[in-house]
Coordinates of N, CA, C and O in Angstrom, one line a residue:
M1 N -2.3 -1.5 -96.5 CA -2.0 -1.8 -95.2 C -3.2 -2.6 -94.5 O -2.9 -3.5 -93.7
R2 N -4.4 -2.3 -94.9 CA -5.5 -3.0 -94.4 C -5.5 -4.5 -94.6 O -5.9 -5.3 -93.8
A3 N -4.9 -4.9 -95.8 CA -4.8 -6.3 -96.1 C -3.9 -7.0 -95.2 O -4.1 -8.1 -94.7
R4 N -2.8 -6.3 -94.8 CA -1.8 -6.9 -93.8 C -2.5 -7.1 -92.5 O -2.3 -8.0 -91.8
Q5 N -3.3 -6.1 -92.1 CA -4.0 -6.2 -90.8 C -5.0 -7.3 -90.8 O -5.0 -8.1 -89.8
Q6 N -5.7 -7.5 -91.9 CA -6.7 -8.6 -92.0 C -6.0 -9.9 -92.0 O -6.5 -10.9 -91.3
E7 N -4.9 -10.0 -92.7 CA -4.1 -11.3 -92.7 C -3.5 -11.6 -91.3 O -3.6 -12.8 -90.8
F8 N -3.0 -10.6 -90.6 CA -2.6 -10.8 -89.2 C -3.7 -11.3 -88.3 O -3.5 -12.2 -87.5
W9 N -4.9 -10.7 -88.4 CA -6.0 -11.1 -87.6 C -6.4 -12.5 -87.9 O -6.6 -13.3 -87.0
R10 N -6.4 -12.8 -89.2 CA -6.8 -14.2 -89.6 C -5.8 -15.2 -89.0 O -6.2 -16.3 -88.5
M11 N -4.5 -14.9 -89.1 CA -3.5 -15.8 -88.6 C -3.6 -16.0 -87.1 O -3.5 -17.1 -86.5
A12 N -3.9 -14.9 -86.4 CA -4.1 -14.9 -84.9 C -5.3 -15.7 -84.6 O -5.3 -16.5 -83.6
C13 N -6.4 -15.6 -85.3 CA -7.6 -16.4 -85.1 C -7.3 -17.9 -85.2 O -7.9 -18.7 -84.5
H14 N -6.5 -18.2 -86.2 CA -6.1 -19.6 -86.4 C -5.3 -20.1 -85.2 O -5.5 -21.3 -84.8
A15 N -4.5 -19.3 -84.6 CA -3.6 -19.7 -83.6 C -4.2 -19.7 -82.2 O -3.9 -20.4 -81.3
V16 N -5.3 -18.8 -82.0 CA -5.9 -18.6 -80.7 C -7.4 -18.9 -80.8 O -8.1 -18.1 -81.5
P17 N -7.8 -20.0 -80.3 CA -9.2 -20.5 -80.5 C -10.3 -19.4 -80.0 O -11.4 -19.4 -80.6
D18 N -10.0 -18.6 -79.0 CA -11.0 -17.6 -78.5 C -11.2 -16.5 -79.5 O -12.3 -15.8 -79.5
L19 N -10.3 -16.3 -80.5 CA -10.6 -15.3 -81.5 C -11.4 -15.8 -82.6 O -11.2 -16.9 -83.1
V20 N -12.3 -15.0 -83.1 CA -13.2 -15.4 -84.1 C -12.9 -14.5 -85.4 O -12.9 -13.3 -85.2
P21 N -12.7 -15.1 -86.5 CA -12.3 -14.3 -87.7 C -13.3 -13.1 -88.0 O -12.9 -12.1 -88.4
A22 N -14.6 -13.4 -87.8 CA -15.5 -12.3 -88.2 C -15.8 -11.3 -87.0 O -16.6 -10.4 -87.2
A23 N -15.2 -11.5 -85.9 CA -15.4 -10.7 -84.7 C -15.0 -9.2 -84.9 O -13.9 -9.0 -85.6
A24 N -15.8 -8.3 -84.5 CA -15.4 -6.9 -84.6 C -14.2 -6.7 -83.6 O -14.1 -7.3 -82.6
H25 N -13.3 -5.8 -84.1 CA -12.2 -5.5 -83.2 C -11.7 -4.1 -83.6 O -11.9 -3.6 -84.7
Q26 N -11.1 -3.4 -82.7 CA -10.6 -2.1 -82.9 C -9.2 -2.2 -83.5 O -8.4 -3.2 -83.2
V27 N -8.8 -1.2 -84.3 CA -7.4 -1.1 -84.8 C -6.8 0.2 -84.4 O -7.4 1.2 -84.8
W28 N -5.7 0.2 -83.8 CA -5.1 1.5 -83.3 C -3.6 1.3 -83.0 O -3.2 0.2 -82.9
H29 N -3.0 2.4 -82.8 CA -1.6 2.4 -82.3 C -1.5 3.2 -81.0 O -2.3 4.1 -80.8
F30 N -0.4 3.0 -80.3 CA -0.2 3.7 -79.1 C 0.4 5.1 -79.4 O 1.1 5.2 -80.4
G31 N 0.1 6.1 -78.6 CA 0.8 7.4 -78.7 C 0.5 8.2 -79.9 O -0.5 7.9 -80.7
D32 N 1.3 9.2 -80.1 CA 1.1 10.2 -81.2 C 2.3 10.4 -82.0 O 2.5 11.4 -82.6
S33 N 3.2 9.4 -82.0 CA 4.4 9.5 -82.8 C 4.9 8.1 -83.2 O 4.5 7.1 -82.4
E34 N 5.7 8.0 -84.2 CA 6.3 6.7 -84.6 C 7.1 6.1 -83.4 O 7.0 4.9 -83.1
T35 N 7.9 6.9 -82.8 CA 8.8 6.5 -81.7 C 8.0 6.0 -80.5 O 8.2 4.9 -80.0
L36 N 7.0 6.8 -80.1 CA 6.2 6.4 -79.0 C 5.3 5.1 -79.2 O 5.2 4.2 -78.4
A37 N 4.7 5.1 -80.4 CA 3.9 3.9 -80.8 C 4.8 2.6 -80.7 O 4.3 1.6 -80.1
R38 N 6.0 2.7 -81.2 CA 6.8 1.5 -81.2 C 7.3 1.1 -79.8 O 7.3 0.0 -79.4
A39 N 7.7 2.2 -79.1 CA 8.2 1.9 -77.7 C 7.2 1.3 -76.8 O 7.5 0.4 -76.1
L40 N 5.9 1.8 -76.9 CA 4.9 1.3 -76.0 C 4.5 -0.1 -76.5 O 4.2 -1.0 -75.6
A41 N 4.4 -0.4 -77.8 CA 4.1 -1.7 -78.3 C 5.2 -2.7 -77.8 O 4.9 -3.8 -77.4
D42 N 6.4 -2.3 -77.8 CA 7.5 -3.1 -77.4 C 7.4 -3.5 -75.9 O 7.7 -4.6 -75.5
L43 N 6.9 -2.6 -75.1 CA 6.7 -2.9 -73.7 C 5.6 -3.9 -73.5 O 5.7 -4.8 -72.6
V44 N 4.6 -3.9 -74.4 CA 3.6 -4.9 -74.3 C 4.2 -6.3 -74.7 O 4.0 -7.3 -74.0
L45 N 4.9 -6.3 -75.8 CA 5.6 -7.5 -76.2 C 6.5 -8.1 -75.2 O 6.7 -9.3 -75.2
Q46 N 7.2 -7.2 -74.4 CA 8.1 -7.7 -73.4 C 7.3 -8.2 -72.1 O 7.9 -8.7 -71.2
G47 N 6.0 -7.9 -72.1 CA 5.3 -8.3 -70.9 C 5.2 -7.3 -69.8 O 4.6 -7.5 -68.8
R48 N 5.9 -6.1 -70.0 CA 5.9 -5.1 -68.9 C 4.7 -4.2 -69.0 O 4.2 -3.8 -67.9
K49 N 4.1 -4.0 -70.1 CA 2.9 -3.1 -70.2 C 1.7 -3.9 -70.3 O 1.4 -4.7 -71.2
R50 N 0.8 -3.8 -69.3 CA -0.4 -4.5 -69.2 C -1.6 -3.6 -69.1 O -2.8 -4.1 -68.8
A51 N -1.4 -2.3 -69.3 CA -2.5 -1.3 -69.2 C -2.1 -0.1 -70.0 O -1.0 0.1 -70.4
T52 N -3.1 0.7 -70.3 CA -2.9 2.0 -71.0 C -3.9 2.9 -70.6 O -4.9 2.6 -69.9
A53 N -3.8 4.2 -70.9 CA -4.7 5.2 -70.6 C -5.0 6.1 -71.7 O -4.1 6.4 -72.6
G54 N -6.2 6.6 -71.8 CA -6.6 7.5 -72.9 C -7.3 8.7 -72.4 O -7.9 8.7 -71.3
L55 N -7.4 9.8 -73.2 CA -8.1 11.0 -72.8 C -9.6 10.8 -73.3 O -9.8 10.7 -74.5
L56 N -10.5 10.9 -72.3 CA -11.9 10.7 -72.7 C -12.4 11.8 -73.7 O -13.1 11.4 -74.6
W57 N -11.9 13.0 -73.6 CA -12.3 14.0 -74.5 C -12.0 13.6 -75.9 O -12.7 13.9 -76.9
E58 N -10.8 13.0 -76.1 CA -10.5 12.5 -77.5 C -11.4 11.4 -77.9 O -11.8 11.4 -79.1
A59 N -11.7 10.5 -77.0 CA -12.6 9.4 -77.4 C -14.0 9.9 -77.7 O -14.7 9.3 -78.6
E60 N -14.4 11.0 -77.1 CA -15.7 11.5 -77.4 C -15.8 12.1 -78.8 O -16.9 12.2 -79.3
T61 N -14.7 12.5 -79.4 CA -14.7 13.0 -80.7 C -14.8 11.9 -81.8 O -15.2 12.1 -82.9
D62 N -14.5 10.7 -81.3 CA -14.5 9.5 -82.2 C -14.9 8.3 -81.4 O -14.1 7.6 -80.8
P63 N -16.2 8.1 -81.2 CA -16.7 7.0 -80.4 C -16.2 5.6 -80.7 O -16.2 4.7 -79.9
T64 N -15.7 5.4 -81.9 CA -15.1 4.1 -82.3 C -13.8 3.8 -81.6 O -13.4 2.7 -81.6
T65 N -13.2 4.8 -80.9 CA -12.0 4.6 -80.2 C -12.2 4.3 -78.7 O -11.2 4.0 -78.0
V66 N -13.4 4.4 -78.2 CA -13.7 4.1 -76.8 C -13.4 2.6 -76.6 O -13.9 1.7 -77.3
P67 N -12.6 2.3 -75.6 CA -12.4 0.8 -75.3 C -13.7 0.1 -75.0 O -14.6 0.6 -74.4
V68 N -13.7 -1.2 -75.5 CA -14.9 -2.0 -75.4 C -14.5 -3.1 -74.4 O -13.6 -3.9 -74.6
L69 N -15.2 -3.1 -73.2 CA -14.9 -4.2 -72.2 C -15.1 -5.6 -72.9 O -16.1 -5.9 -73.5
G70 N -14.1 -6.4 -72.7 CA -14.1 -7.7 -73.3 C -13.7 -7.7 -74.8 O -13.6 -8.8 -75.4
G71 N -13.5 -6.6 -75.4 CA -13.2 -6.5 -76.8 C -11.8 -6.6 -77.1 O -10.9 -6.5 -76.2
Y72 N -11.5 -6.9 -78.3 CA -10.1 -7.1 -78.8 C -9.6 -5.9 -79.6 O -10.5 -5.2 -80.3
S73 N -8.4 -5.6 -79.6 CA -7.7 -4.6 -80.4 C -6.5 -5.1 -81.1 O -5.7 -5.8 -80.5
L74 N -6.4 -4.8 -82.4 CA -5.2 -5.1 -83.1 C -4.4 -3.8 -83.0 O -4.8 -2.8 -83.5
V75 N -3.3 -3.9 -82.3 CA -2.4 -2.8 -82.2 C -1.3 -2.8 -83.3 O -0.7 -3.8 -83.6
T76 N -1.2 -1.6 -83.9 CA -0.3 -1.5 -85.0 C 0.9 -0.6 -84.7 O 0.9 0.1 -83.6
D77 N 1.9 -0.5 -85.6 CA 2.9 0.5 -85.5 C 2.2 1.8 -86.0 O 1.1 1.8 -86.4
Y78 N 3.0 2.9 -86.0 CA 2.4 4.2 -86.3 C 1.9 4.3 -87.8 O 0.9 5.0 -88.1
A79 N 2.5 3.5 -88.6 CA 2.1 3.4 -90.0 C 1.0 2.5 -90.3 O 0.5 2.4 -91.4
G80 N 0.5 1.7 -89.3 CA -0.6 0.8 -89.5 C -0.2 -0.7 -89.7 O -1.0 -1.5 -89.8
G81 N 1.1 -1.0 -89.6 CA 1.6 -2.4 -89.7 C 1.2 -3.1 -88.4 O 1.4 -2.6 -87.3
P82 N 0.6 -4.3 -88.5 CA 0.1 -5.0 -87.4 C 1.2 -5.5 -86.5 O 2.2 -6.0 -87.0
L83 N 1.0 -5.4 -85.2 CA 2.1 -5.9 -84.2 C 1.6 -6.9 -83.2 O 2.3 -7.9 -82.9
L84 N 0.4 -6.7 -82.7 CA -0.1 -7.5 -81.6 C -1.6 -7.4 -81.4 O -2.2 -6.4 -81.9
I85 N -2.2 -8.3 -80.6 CA -3.6 -8.2 -80.3 C -3.7 -8.2 -78.8 O -3.0 -9.0 -78.1
I86 N -4.5 -7.3 -78.3 CA -4.8 -7.3 -76.9 C -6.3 -7.4 -76.6 O -7.1 -7.1 -77.5
R87 N -6.6 -7.7 -75.4 CA -8.0 -7.7 -75.0 C -8.3 -6.8 -73.8 O -7.5 -6.7 -72.9
T88 N -9.3 -6.0 -73.9 CA -9.7 -5.1 -72.8 C -10.4 -5.8 -71.7 O -11.5 -6.4 -72.0
T89 N -9.8 -5.8 -70.5 CA -10.4 -6.6 -69.4 C -11.0 -5.7 -68.3 O -11.7 -6.2 -67.4
D90 N -10.8 -4.4 -68.4 CA -11.3 -3.4 -67.5 C -11.3 -2.1 -68.1 O -10.4 -1.7 -68.8
V91 N -12.4 -1.3 -67.8 CA -12.5 0.1 -68.3 C -13.1 0.9 -67.2 O -14.1 0.5 -66.5
A92 N -12.4 2.0 -66.9 CA -12.9 2.9 -65.8 C -12.6 4.3 -66.3 O -11.8 4.5 -67.2
I93 N -13.4 5.2 -65.8 CA -13.2 6.6 -66.1 C -12.9 7.4 -64.8 O -13.7 7.2 -63.8
C94 N -11.9 8.2 -64.7 CA -11.6 9.0 -63.5 C -10.8 10.2 -64.0 O -10.6 10.4 -65.2
S95 N -10.5 11.1 -63.0 CA -9.7 12.2 -63.4 C -8.2 11.9 -63.4 O -7.8 11.0 -62.8
Y96 N -7.5 12.7 -64.2 CA -6.1 12.5 -64.4 C -5.4 12.4 -63.0 O -4.5 11.5 -62.8
D97 N -5.7 13.3 -62.1 CA -5.0 13.3 -60.8 C -5.4 12.1 -59.9 O -4.7 11.9 -58.9
E98 N -6.3 11.2 -60.3 CA -6.7 10.1 -59.5 C -5.9 8.8 -60.1 O -6.1 7.7 -59.5
V99 N -5.2 9.0 -61.1 CA -4.6 7.8 -61.8 C -3.1 7.6 -61.4 O -2.4 8.6 -61.4
F100 N -2.8 6.4 -61.1 CA -1.4 6.0 -61.2 C -1.4 4.6 -61.7 O -1.9 3.7 -61.0
A101 N -0.9 4.4 -62.9 CA -1.0 3.1 -63.5 C 0.4 2.4 -63.6 O 1.0 2.5 -64.7
A102 N 0.8 1.8 -62.6 CA 2.1 1.1 -62.6 C 2.0 0.0 -63.6 O 3.1 -0.4 -64.2
A103 N 0.8 -0.5 -63.9 CA 0.7 -1.6 -64.9 C 1.0 -1.2 -66.3 O 1.1 -2.0 -67.2
E104 N 1.2 0.1 -66.5 CA 1.5 0.6 -67.8 C 3.0 0.2 -68.2 O 3.3 0.3 -69.4
G105 N 3.8 -0.1 -67.2 CA 5.1 -0.6 -67.4 C 6.1 0.4 -68.0 O 7.1 0.0 -68.6
E106 N 5.8 1.7 -67.9 CA 6.6 2.7 -68.5 C 7.6 3.3 -67.5 O 7.3 3.4 -66.3
G107 N 8.8 3.7 -68.0 CA 9.8 4.4 -67.2 C 10.1 3.5 -66.0 O 10.3 2.3 -66.1
D108 N 10.2 4.2 -64.8 CA 10.6 3.5 -63.6 C 9.4 2.9 -62.8 O 9.6 2.3 -61.8
G109 N 8.2 3.1 -63.4 CA 7.0 2.5 -62.8 C 6.5 3.3 -61.6 O 5.6 2.8 -60.9
L110 N 7.0 4.4 -61.3 CA 6.6 5.2 -60.2 C 5.7 6.3 -60.6 O 5.7 6.8 -61.8
P111 N 4.9 6.8 -59.7 CA 3.9 7.9 -60.0 C 4.4 9.1 -60.7 O 3.8 9.6 -61.6
D112 N 5.6 9.6 -60.2 CA 6.1 10.8 -60.8 C 6.4 10.7 -62.3 O 6.1 11.6 -63.1
Y113 N 6.9 9.5 -62.7 CA 7.2 9.3 -64.1 C 5.9 9.2 -64.9 O 5.8 9.8 -65.9
W114 N 5.0 8.4 -64.4 CA 3.7 8.3 -65.1 C 3.0 9.6 -65.3 O 2.6 10.0 -66.4
R115 N 3.0 10.4 -64.2 CA 2.3 11.7 -64.3 C 3.0 12.7 -65.3 O 2.3 13.4 -66.1
A116 N 4.3 12.7 -65.3 CA 5.0 13.6 -66.2 C 4.8 13.2 -67.6 O 4.5 14.0 -68.5
A117 N 5.0 11.9 -67.9 CA 4.9 11.4 -69.3 C 3.5 11.6 -69.8 O 3.3 12.0 -70.9
H118 N 2.5 11.3 -69.0 CA 1.1 11.4 -69.4 C 0.6 12.8 -69.5 O -0.2 13.1 -70.3
W119 N 1.2 13.7 -68.6 CA 0.8 15.1 -68.7 C 1.2 15.6 -70.0 O 0.5 16.3 -70.7
D120 N 2.5 15.3 -70.4 CA 3.0 15.8 -71.7 C 2.1 15.3 -72.9 O 1.7 16.0 -73.7
Y121 N 1.8 14.0 -72.9 CA 1.0 13.4 -73.9 C -0.4 14.0 -73.9 O -0.9 14.4 -75.0
F122 N -1.1 14.0 -72.8 CA -2.5 14.5 -72.7 C -2.5 15.9 -73.1 O -3.5 16.4 -73.6
S123 N -1.5 16.7 -72.7 CA -1.5 18.1 -73.1 C -1.4 18.3 -74.6 O -2.1 19.2 -75.1
R124 N -0.6 17.5 -75.3 CA -0.6 17.5 -76.7 C -1.9 17.2 -77.3 O -2.4 17.8 -78.3
R125 N -2.6 16.2 -76.8 CA -3.9 15.8 -77.3 C -4.9 16.9 -77.0 O -5.8 17.1 -77.9
C126 N -4.9 17.5 -75.8 CA -5.8 18.6 -75.5 C -5.6 19.7 -76.5 O -6.6 20.3 -77.0
T127 N -4.4 20.1 -76.8 CA -4.1 21.2 -77.7 C -4.7 20.9 -79.1 O -5.4 21.7 -79.7
A128 N -4.6 19.6 -79.5 CA -5.2 19.2 -80.8 C -6.7 19.4 -80.8 O -7.3 19.6 -81.8
L129 N -7.3 19.2 -79.6 CA -8.8 19.3 -79.5 C -9.2 20.7 -79.2 O -10.5 20.9 -79.0
G130 N -8.3 21.6 -78.9 CA -8.7 22.9 -78.5 C -9.2 23.0 -77.1 O -10.0 23.9 -76.7
R131 N -8.7 22.1 -76.3 CA -9.0 22.1 -74.8 C -7.8 22.3 -74.0 O -6.7 22.2 -74.4
E132 N -8.1 22.8 -72.8 CA -7.0 23.1 -71.8 C -6.8 21.9 -70.9 O -7.7 21.4 -70.3
P133 N -5.6 21.4 -70.8 CA -5.3 20.2 -69.9 C -5.5 20.7 -68.5 O -5.2 21.9 -68.1
S134 N -6.0 19.8 -67.7 CA -6.2 20.1 -66.2 C -6.0 18.8 -65.4 O -6.1 17.7 -66.0
T135 N -5.8 18.9 -64.2 CA -5.6 17.7 -63.3 C -6.9 17.0 -63.2 O -6.9 15.8 -62.8
D136 N -8.0 17.6 -63.5 CA -9.3 16.9 -63.4 C -9.8 16.5 -64.7 O -11.0 16.0 -64.9
M137 N -9.0 16.5 -65.8 CA -9.5 16.1 -67.1 C -9.8 14.6 -67.0 O -9.1 13.8 -66.4
P138 N -10.9 14.2 -67.7 CA -11.3 12.7 -67.6 C -10.4 11.8 -68.5 O -10.2 12.1 -69.7
V139 N -9.9 10.8 -67.9 CA -9.2 9.8 -68.6 C -9.7 8.4 -68.3 O -10.5 8.2 -67.3
Y140 N -9.4 7.5 -69.1 CA -9.8 6.1 -68.9 C -8.5 5.3 -68.8 O -7.8 5.1 -69.7
P141 N -8.1 4.9 -67.5 CA -6.9 4.1 -67.3 C -7.2 2.6 -67.5 O -8.3 2.2 -67.5

């Protein structure tokens, strides 16, 4: 799979002059399931999803996953197949209850949808980390 990712990156660098073949970039997928990873990547490809959010506690367990301002990410499907490249243009940290990210392009784009969907997701991630989800848990939108 890594060879497919490298070839995808190489081809993107050839097509987009700002990308440099030797540049460091992160490789990851959206969500925590095959279905969610694909659905969110599809929203990016449709132009609806222009932002994402992550749980800071999770990033603290693996610093390589912390978004890099100005950095590039090769987004994959759940199995690691390359799908698209995005650039991080803004990074902020706040509490879950301070976030409403209409730019995430999910559901109906309203706060209630965002909060419900992300509460479910962040709760699953907290459980995996042995942490208790709370409205003041730190996220990076």
